[in-house]
CSV table of N, CA and C in Angstrom, one decimal:
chain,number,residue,atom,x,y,z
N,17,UNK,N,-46.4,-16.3,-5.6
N,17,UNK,CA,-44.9,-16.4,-5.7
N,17,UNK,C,-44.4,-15.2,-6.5
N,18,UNK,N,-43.3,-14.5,-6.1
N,18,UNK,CA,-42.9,-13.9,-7.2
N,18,UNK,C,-41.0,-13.7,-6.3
N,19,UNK,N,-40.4,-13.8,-7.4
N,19,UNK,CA,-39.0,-13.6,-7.2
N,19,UNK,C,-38.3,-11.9,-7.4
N,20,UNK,N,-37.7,-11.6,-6.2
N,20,UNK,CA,-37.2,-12.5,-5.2
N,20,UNK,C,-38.5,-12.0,-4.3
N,21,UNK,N,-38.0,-13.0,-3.0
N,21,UNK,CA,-39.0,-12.7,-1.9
N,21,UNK,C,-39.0,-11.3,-1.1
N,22,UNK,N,-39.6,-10.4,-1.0
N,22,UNK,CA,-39.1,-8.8,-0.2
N,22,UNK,C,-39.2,-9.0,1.3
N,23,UNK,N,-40.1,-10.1,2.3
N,23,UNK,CA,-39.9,-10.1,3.0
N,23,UNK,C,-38.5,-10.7,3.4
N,24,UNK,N,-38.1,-11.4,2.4
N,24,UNK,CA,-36.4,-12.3,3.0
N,24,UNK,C,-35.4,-11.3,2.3
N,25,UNK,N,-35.9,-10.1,1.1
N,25,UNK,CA,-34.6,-9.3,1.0
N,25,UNK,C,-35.2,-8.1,2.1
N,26,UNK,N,-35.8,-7.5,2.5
N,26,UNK,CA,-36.0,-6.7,3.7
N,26,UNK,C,-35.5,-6.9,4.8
N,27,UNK,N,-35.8,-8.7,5.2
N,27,UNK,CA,-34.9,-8.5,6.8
N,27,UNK,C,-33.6,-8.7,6.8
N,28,UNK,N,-32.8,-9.0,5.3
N,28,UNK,CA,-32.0,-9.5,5.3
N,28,UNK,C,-31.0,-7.8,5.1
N,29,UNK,N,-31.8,-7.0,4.7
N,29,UNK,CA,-30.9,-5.7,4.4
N,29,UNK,C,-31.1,-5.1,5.8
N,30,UNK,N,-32.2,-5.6,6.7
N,30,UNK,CA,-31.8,-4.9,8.1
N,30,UNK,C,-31.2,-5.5,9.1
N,31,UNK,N,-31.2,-6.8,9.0
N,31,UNK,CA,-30.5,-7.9,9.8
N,31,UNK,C,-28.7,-7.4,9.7
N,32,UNK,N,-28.2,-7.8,8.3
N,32,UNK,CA,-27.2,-7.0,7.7
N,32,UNK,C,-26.8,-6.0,8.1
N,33,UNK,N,-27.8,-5.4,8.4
N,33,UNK,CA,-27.1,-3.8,8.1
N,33,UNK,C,-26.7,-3.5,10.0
N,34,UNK,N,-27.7,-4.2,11.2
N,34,UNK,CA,-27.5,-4.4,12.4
N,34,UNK,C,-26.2,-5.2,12.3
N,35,UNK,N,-25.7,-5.7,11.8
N,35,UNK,CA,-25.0,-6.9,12.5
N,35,UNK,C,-23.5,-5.9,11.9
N,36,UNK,N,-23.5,-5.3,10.8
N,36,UNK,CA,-22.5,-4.1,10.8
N,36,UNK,C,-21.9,-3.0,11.0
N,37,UNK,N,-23.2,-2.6,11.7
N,37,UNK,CA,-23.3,-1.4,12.8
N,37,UNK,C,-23.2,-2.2,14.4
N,38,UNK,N,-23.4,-3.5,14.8
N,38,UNK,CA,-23.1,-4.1,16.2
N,38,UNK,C,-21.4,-4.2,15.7
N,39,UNK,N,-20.8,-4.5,15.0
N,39,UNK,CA,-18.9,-4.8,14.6
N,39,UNK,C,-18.6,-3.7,14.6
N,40,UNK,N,-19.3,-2.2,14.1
N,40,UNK,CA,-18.5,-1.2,14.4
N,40,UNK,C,-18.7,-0.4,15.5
N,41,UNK,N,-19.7,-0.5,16.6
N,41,UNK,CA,-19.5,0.2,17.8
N,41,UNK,C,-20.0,-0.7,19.1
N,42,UNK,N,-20.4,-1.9,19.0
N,42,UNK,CA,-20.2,-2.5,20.1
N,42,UNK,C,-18.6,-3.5,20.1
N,43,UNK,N,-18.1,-2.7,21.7
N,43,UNK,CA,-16.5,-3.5,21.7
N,43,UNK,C,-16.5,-4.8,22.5
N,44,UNK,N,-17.6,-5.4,23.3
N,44,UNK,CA,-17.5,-6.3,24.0
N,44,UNK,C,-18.3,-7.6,23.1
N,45,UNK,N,-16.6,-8.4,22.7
N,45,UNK,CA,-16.9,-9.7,21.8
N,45,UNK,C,-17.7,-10.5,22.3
N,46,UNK,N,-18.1,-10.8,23.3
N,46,UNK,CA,-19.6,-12.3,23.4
N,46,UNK,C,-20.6,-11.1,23.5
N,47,UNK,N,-20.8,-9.9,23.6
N,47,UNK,CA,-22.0,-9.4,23.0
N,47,UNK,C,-22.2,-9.0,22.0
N,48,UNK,N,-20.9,-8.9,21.3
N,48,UNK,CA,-21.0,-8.5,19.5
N,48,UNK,C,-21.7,-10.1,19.0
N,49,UNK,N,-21.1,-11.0,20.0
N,49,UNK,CA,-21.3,-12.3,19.0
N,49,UNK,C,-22.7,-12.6,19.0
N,50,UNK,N,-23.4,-12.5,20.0
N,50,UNK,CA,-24.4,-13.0,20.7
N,50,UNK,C,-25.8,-11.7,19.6
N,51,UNK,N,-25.4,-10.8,19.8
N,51,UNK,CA,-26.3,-9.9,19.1
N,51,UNK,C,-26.0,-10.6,17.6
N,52,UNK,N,-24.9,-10.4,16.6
N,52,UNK,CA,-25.1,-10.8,15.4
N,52,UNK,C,-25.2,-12.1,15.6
N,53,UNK,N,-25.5,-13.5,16.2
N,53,UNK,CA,-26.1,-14.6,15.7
N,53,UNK,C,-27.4,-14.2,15.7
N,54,UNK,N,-28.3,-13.6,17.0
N,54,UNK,CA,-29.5,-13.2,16.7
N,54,UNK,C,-29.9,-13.0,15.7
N,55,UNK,N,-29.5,-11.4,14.7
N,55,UNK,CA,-29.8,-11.7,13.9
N,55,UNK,C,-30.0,-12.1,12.5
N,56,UNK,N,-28.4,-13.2,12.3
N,56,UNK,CA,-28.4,-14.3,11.3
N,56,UNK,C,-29.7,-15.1,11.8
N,57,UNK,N,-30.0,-16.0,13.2
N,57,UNK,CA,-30.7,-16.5,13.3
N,57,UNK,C,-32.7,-15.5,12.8
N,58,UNK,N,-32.6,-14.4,13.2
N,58,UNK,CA,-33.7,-14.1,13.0
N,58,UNK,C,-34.7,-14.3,11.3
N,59,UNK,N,-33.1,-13.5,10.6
N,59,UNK,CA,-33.1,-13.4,9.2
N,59,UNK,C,-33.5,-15.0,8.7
N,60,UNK,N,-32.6,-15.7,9.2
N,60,UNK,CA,-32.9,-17.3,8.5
N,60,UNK,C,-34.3,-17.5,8.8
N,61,UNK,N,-34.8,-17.5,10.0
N,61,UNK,CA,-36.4,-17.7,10.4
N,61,UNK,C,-37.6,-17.2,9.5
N,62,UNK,N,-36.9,-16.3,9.2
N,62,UNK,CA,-38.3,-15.7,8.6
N,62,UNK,C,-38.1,-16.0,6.7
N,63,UNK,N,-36.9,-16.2,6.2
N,63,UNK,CA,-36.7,-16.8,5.1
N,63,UNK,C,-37.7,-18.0,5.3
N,64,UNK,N,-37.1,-19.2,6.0
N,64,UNK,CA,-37.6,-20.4,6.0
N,64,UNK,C,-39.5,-20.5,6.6
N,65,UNK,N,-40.1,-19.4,7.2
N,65,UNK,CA,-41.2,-19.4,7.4
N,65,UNK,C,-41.9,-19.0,6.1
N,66,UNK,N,-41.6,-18.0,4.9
N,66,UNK,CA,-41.9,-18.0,4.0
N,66,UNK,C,-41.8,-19.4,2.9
N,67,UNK,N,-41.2,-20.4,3.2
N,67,UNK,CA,-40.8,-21.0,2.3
N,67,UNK,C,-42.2,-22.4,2.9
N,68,UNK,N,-42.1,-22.5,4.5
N,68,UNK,CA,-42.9,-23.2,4.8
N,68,UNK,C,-44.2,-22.9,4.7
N,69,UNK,N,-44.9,-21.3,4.6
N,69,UNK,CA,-46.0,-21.5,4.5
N,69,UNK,C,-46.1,-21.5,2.9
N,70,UNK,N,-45.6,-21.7,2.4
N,70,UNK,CA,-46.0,-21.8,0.3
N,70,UNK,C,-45.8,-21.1,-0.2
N,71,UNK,N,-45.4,-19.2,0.6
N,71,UNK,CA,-45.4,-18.4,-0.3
N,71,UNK,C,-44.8,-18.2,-1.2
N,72,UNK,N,-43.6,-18.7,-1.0
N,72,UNK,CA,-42.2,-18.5,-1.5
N,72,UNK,C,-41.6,-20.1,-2.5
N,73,UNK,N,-40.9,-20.0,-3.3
N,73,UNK,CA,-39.8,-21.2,-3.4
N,73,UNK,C,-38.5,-20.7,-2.7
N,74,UNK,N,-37.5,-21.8,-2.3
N,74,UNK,CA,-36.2,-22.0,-1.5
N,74,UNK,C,-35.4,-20.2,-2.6
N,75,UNK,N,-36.0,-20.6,-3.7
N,75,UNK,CA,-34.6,-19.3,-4.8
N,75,UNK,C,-35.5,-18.4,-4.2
N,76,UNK,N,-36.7,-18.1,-4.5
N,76,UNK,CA,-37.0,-16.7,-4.2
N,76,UNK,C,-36.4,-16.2,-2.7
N,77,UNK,N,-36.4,-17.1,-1.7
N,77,UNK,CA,-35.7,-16.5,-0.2
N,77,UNK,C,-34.5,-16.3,-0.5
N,78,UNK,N,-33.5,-17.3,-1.8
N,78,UNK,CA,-32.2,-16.9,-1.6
N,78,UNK,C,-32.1,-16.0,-2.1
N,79,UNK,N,-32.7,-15.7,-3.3
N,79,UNK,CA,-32.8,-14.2,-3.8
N,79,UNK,C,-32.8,-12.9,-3.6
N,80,UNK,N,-33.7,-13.7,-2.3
N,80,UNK,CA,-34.3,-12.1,-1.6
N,80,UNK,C,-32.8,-11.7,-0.7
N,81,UNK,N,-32.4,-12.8,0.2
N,81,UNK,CA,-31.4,-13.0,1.0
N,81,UNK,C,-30.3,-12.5,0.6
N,82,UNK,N,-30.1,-12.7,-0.9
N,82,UNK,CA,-28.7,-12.1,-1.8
N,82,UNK,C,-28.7,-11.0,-1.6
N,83,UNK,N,-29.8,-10.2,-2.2
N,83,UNK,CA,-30.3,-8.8,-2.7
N,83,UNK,C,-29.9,-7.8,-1.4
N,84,UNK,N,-31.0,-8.3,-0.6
N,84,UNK,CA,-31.2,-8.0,0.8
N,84,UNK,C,-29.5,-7.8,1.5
N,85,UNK,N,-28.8,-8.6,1.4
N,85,UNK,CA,-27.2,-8.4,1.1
N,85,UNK,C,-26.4,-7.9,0.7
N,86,UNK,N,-26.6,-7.6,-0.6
N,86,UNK,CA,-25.6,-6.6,-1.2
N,86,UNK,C,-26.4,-5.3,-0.9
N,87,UNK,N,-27.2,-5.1,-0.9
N,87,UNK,CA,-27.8,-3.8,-0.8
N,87,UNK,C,-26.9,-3.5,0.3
N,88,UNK,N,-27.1,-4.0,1.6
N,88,UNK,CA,-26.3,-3.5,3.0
N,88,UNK,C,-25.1,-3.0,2.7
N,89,UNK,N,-24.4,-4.1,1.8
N,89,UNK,CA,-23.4,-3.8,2.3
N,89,UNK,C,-22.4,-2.4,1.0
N,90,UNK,N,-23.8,-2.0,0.2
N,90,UNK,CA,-23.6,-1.3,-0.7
N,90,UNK,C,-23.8,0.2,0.1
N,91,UNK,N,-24.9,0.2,1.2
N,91,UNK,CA,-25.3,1.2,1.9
N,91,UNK,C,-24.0,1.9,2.7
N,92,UNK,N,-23.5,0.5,4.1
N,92,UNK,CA,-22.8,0.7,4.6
N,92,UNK,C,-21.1,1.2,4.0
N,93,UNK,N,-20.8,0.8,3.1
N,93,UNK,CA,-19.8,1.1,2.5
N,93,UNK,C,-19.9,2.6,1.7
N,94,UNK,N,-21.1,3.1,1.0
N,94,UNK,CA,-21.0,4.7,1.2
N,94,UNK,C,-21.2,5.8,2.1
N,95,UNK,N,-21.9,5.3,3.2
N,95,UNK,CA,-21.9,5.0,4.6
N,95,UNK,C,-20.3,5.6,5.2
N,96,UNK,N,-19.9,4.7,5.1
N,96,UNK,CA,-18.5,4.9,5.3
N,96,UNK,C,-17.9,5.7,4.7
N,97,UNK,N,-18.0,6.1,3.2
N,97,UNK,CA,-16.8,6.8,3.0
N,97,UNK,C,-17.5,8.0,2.7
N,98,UNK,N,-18.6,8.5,3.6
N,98,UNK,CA,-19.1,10.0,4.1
N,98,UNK,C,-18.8,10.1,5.2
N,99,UNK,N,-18.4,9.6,5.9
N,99,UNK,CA,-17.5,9.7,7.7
N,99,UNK,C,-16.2,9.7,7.3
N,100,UNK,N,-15.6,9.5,6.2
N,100,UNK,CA,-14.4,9.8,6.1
N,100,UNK,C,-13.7,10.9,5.4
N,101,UNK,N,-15.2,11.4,4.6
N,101,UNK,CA,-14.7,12.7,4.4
N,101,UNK,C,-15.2,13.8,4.7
């Protein structure tokens, strides 16, 4: 066990980081939707398979899940303001 979990902040910083790159260049909304549930759905799966096979406790996946989170959206947002200037 150890906190947080890297496989649940890893897919969650690439899951994330897809699902805000699908909002800014794909324009047809039931395939924007349909790709980002994918992968909320994928990210949750592999949280909850860590937790089921023992490796994990429930915090370390949220943990990871947070981290994995803000990272993205730390990325994408400087990300951003190098395209703008």
């Amino acid at each position: 066990y150890s906190f947080p979990s890297g496989h649940a902040m890893n897919n969650a910083t690439l899951y994330t980081m897809l699902i805000l790159l699908i909002n800014r260049y794909v324009r047809n909304t039931p395939l924007k939707l349909t790709l980002s549930s994918i992968c909320v759905a994928l990210a949750v799966m592999i949280g909850c398979s860590r937790i089921y096979l023992g490796v994990h406790y429930a915090g370390d996946v949220l943990g990871g899940w947070l981290l994995g989170f803000a990272l993205s959206v730390i990325i994408y947002s400087m990300w951003e303001n190098k395209l703008q200037d």
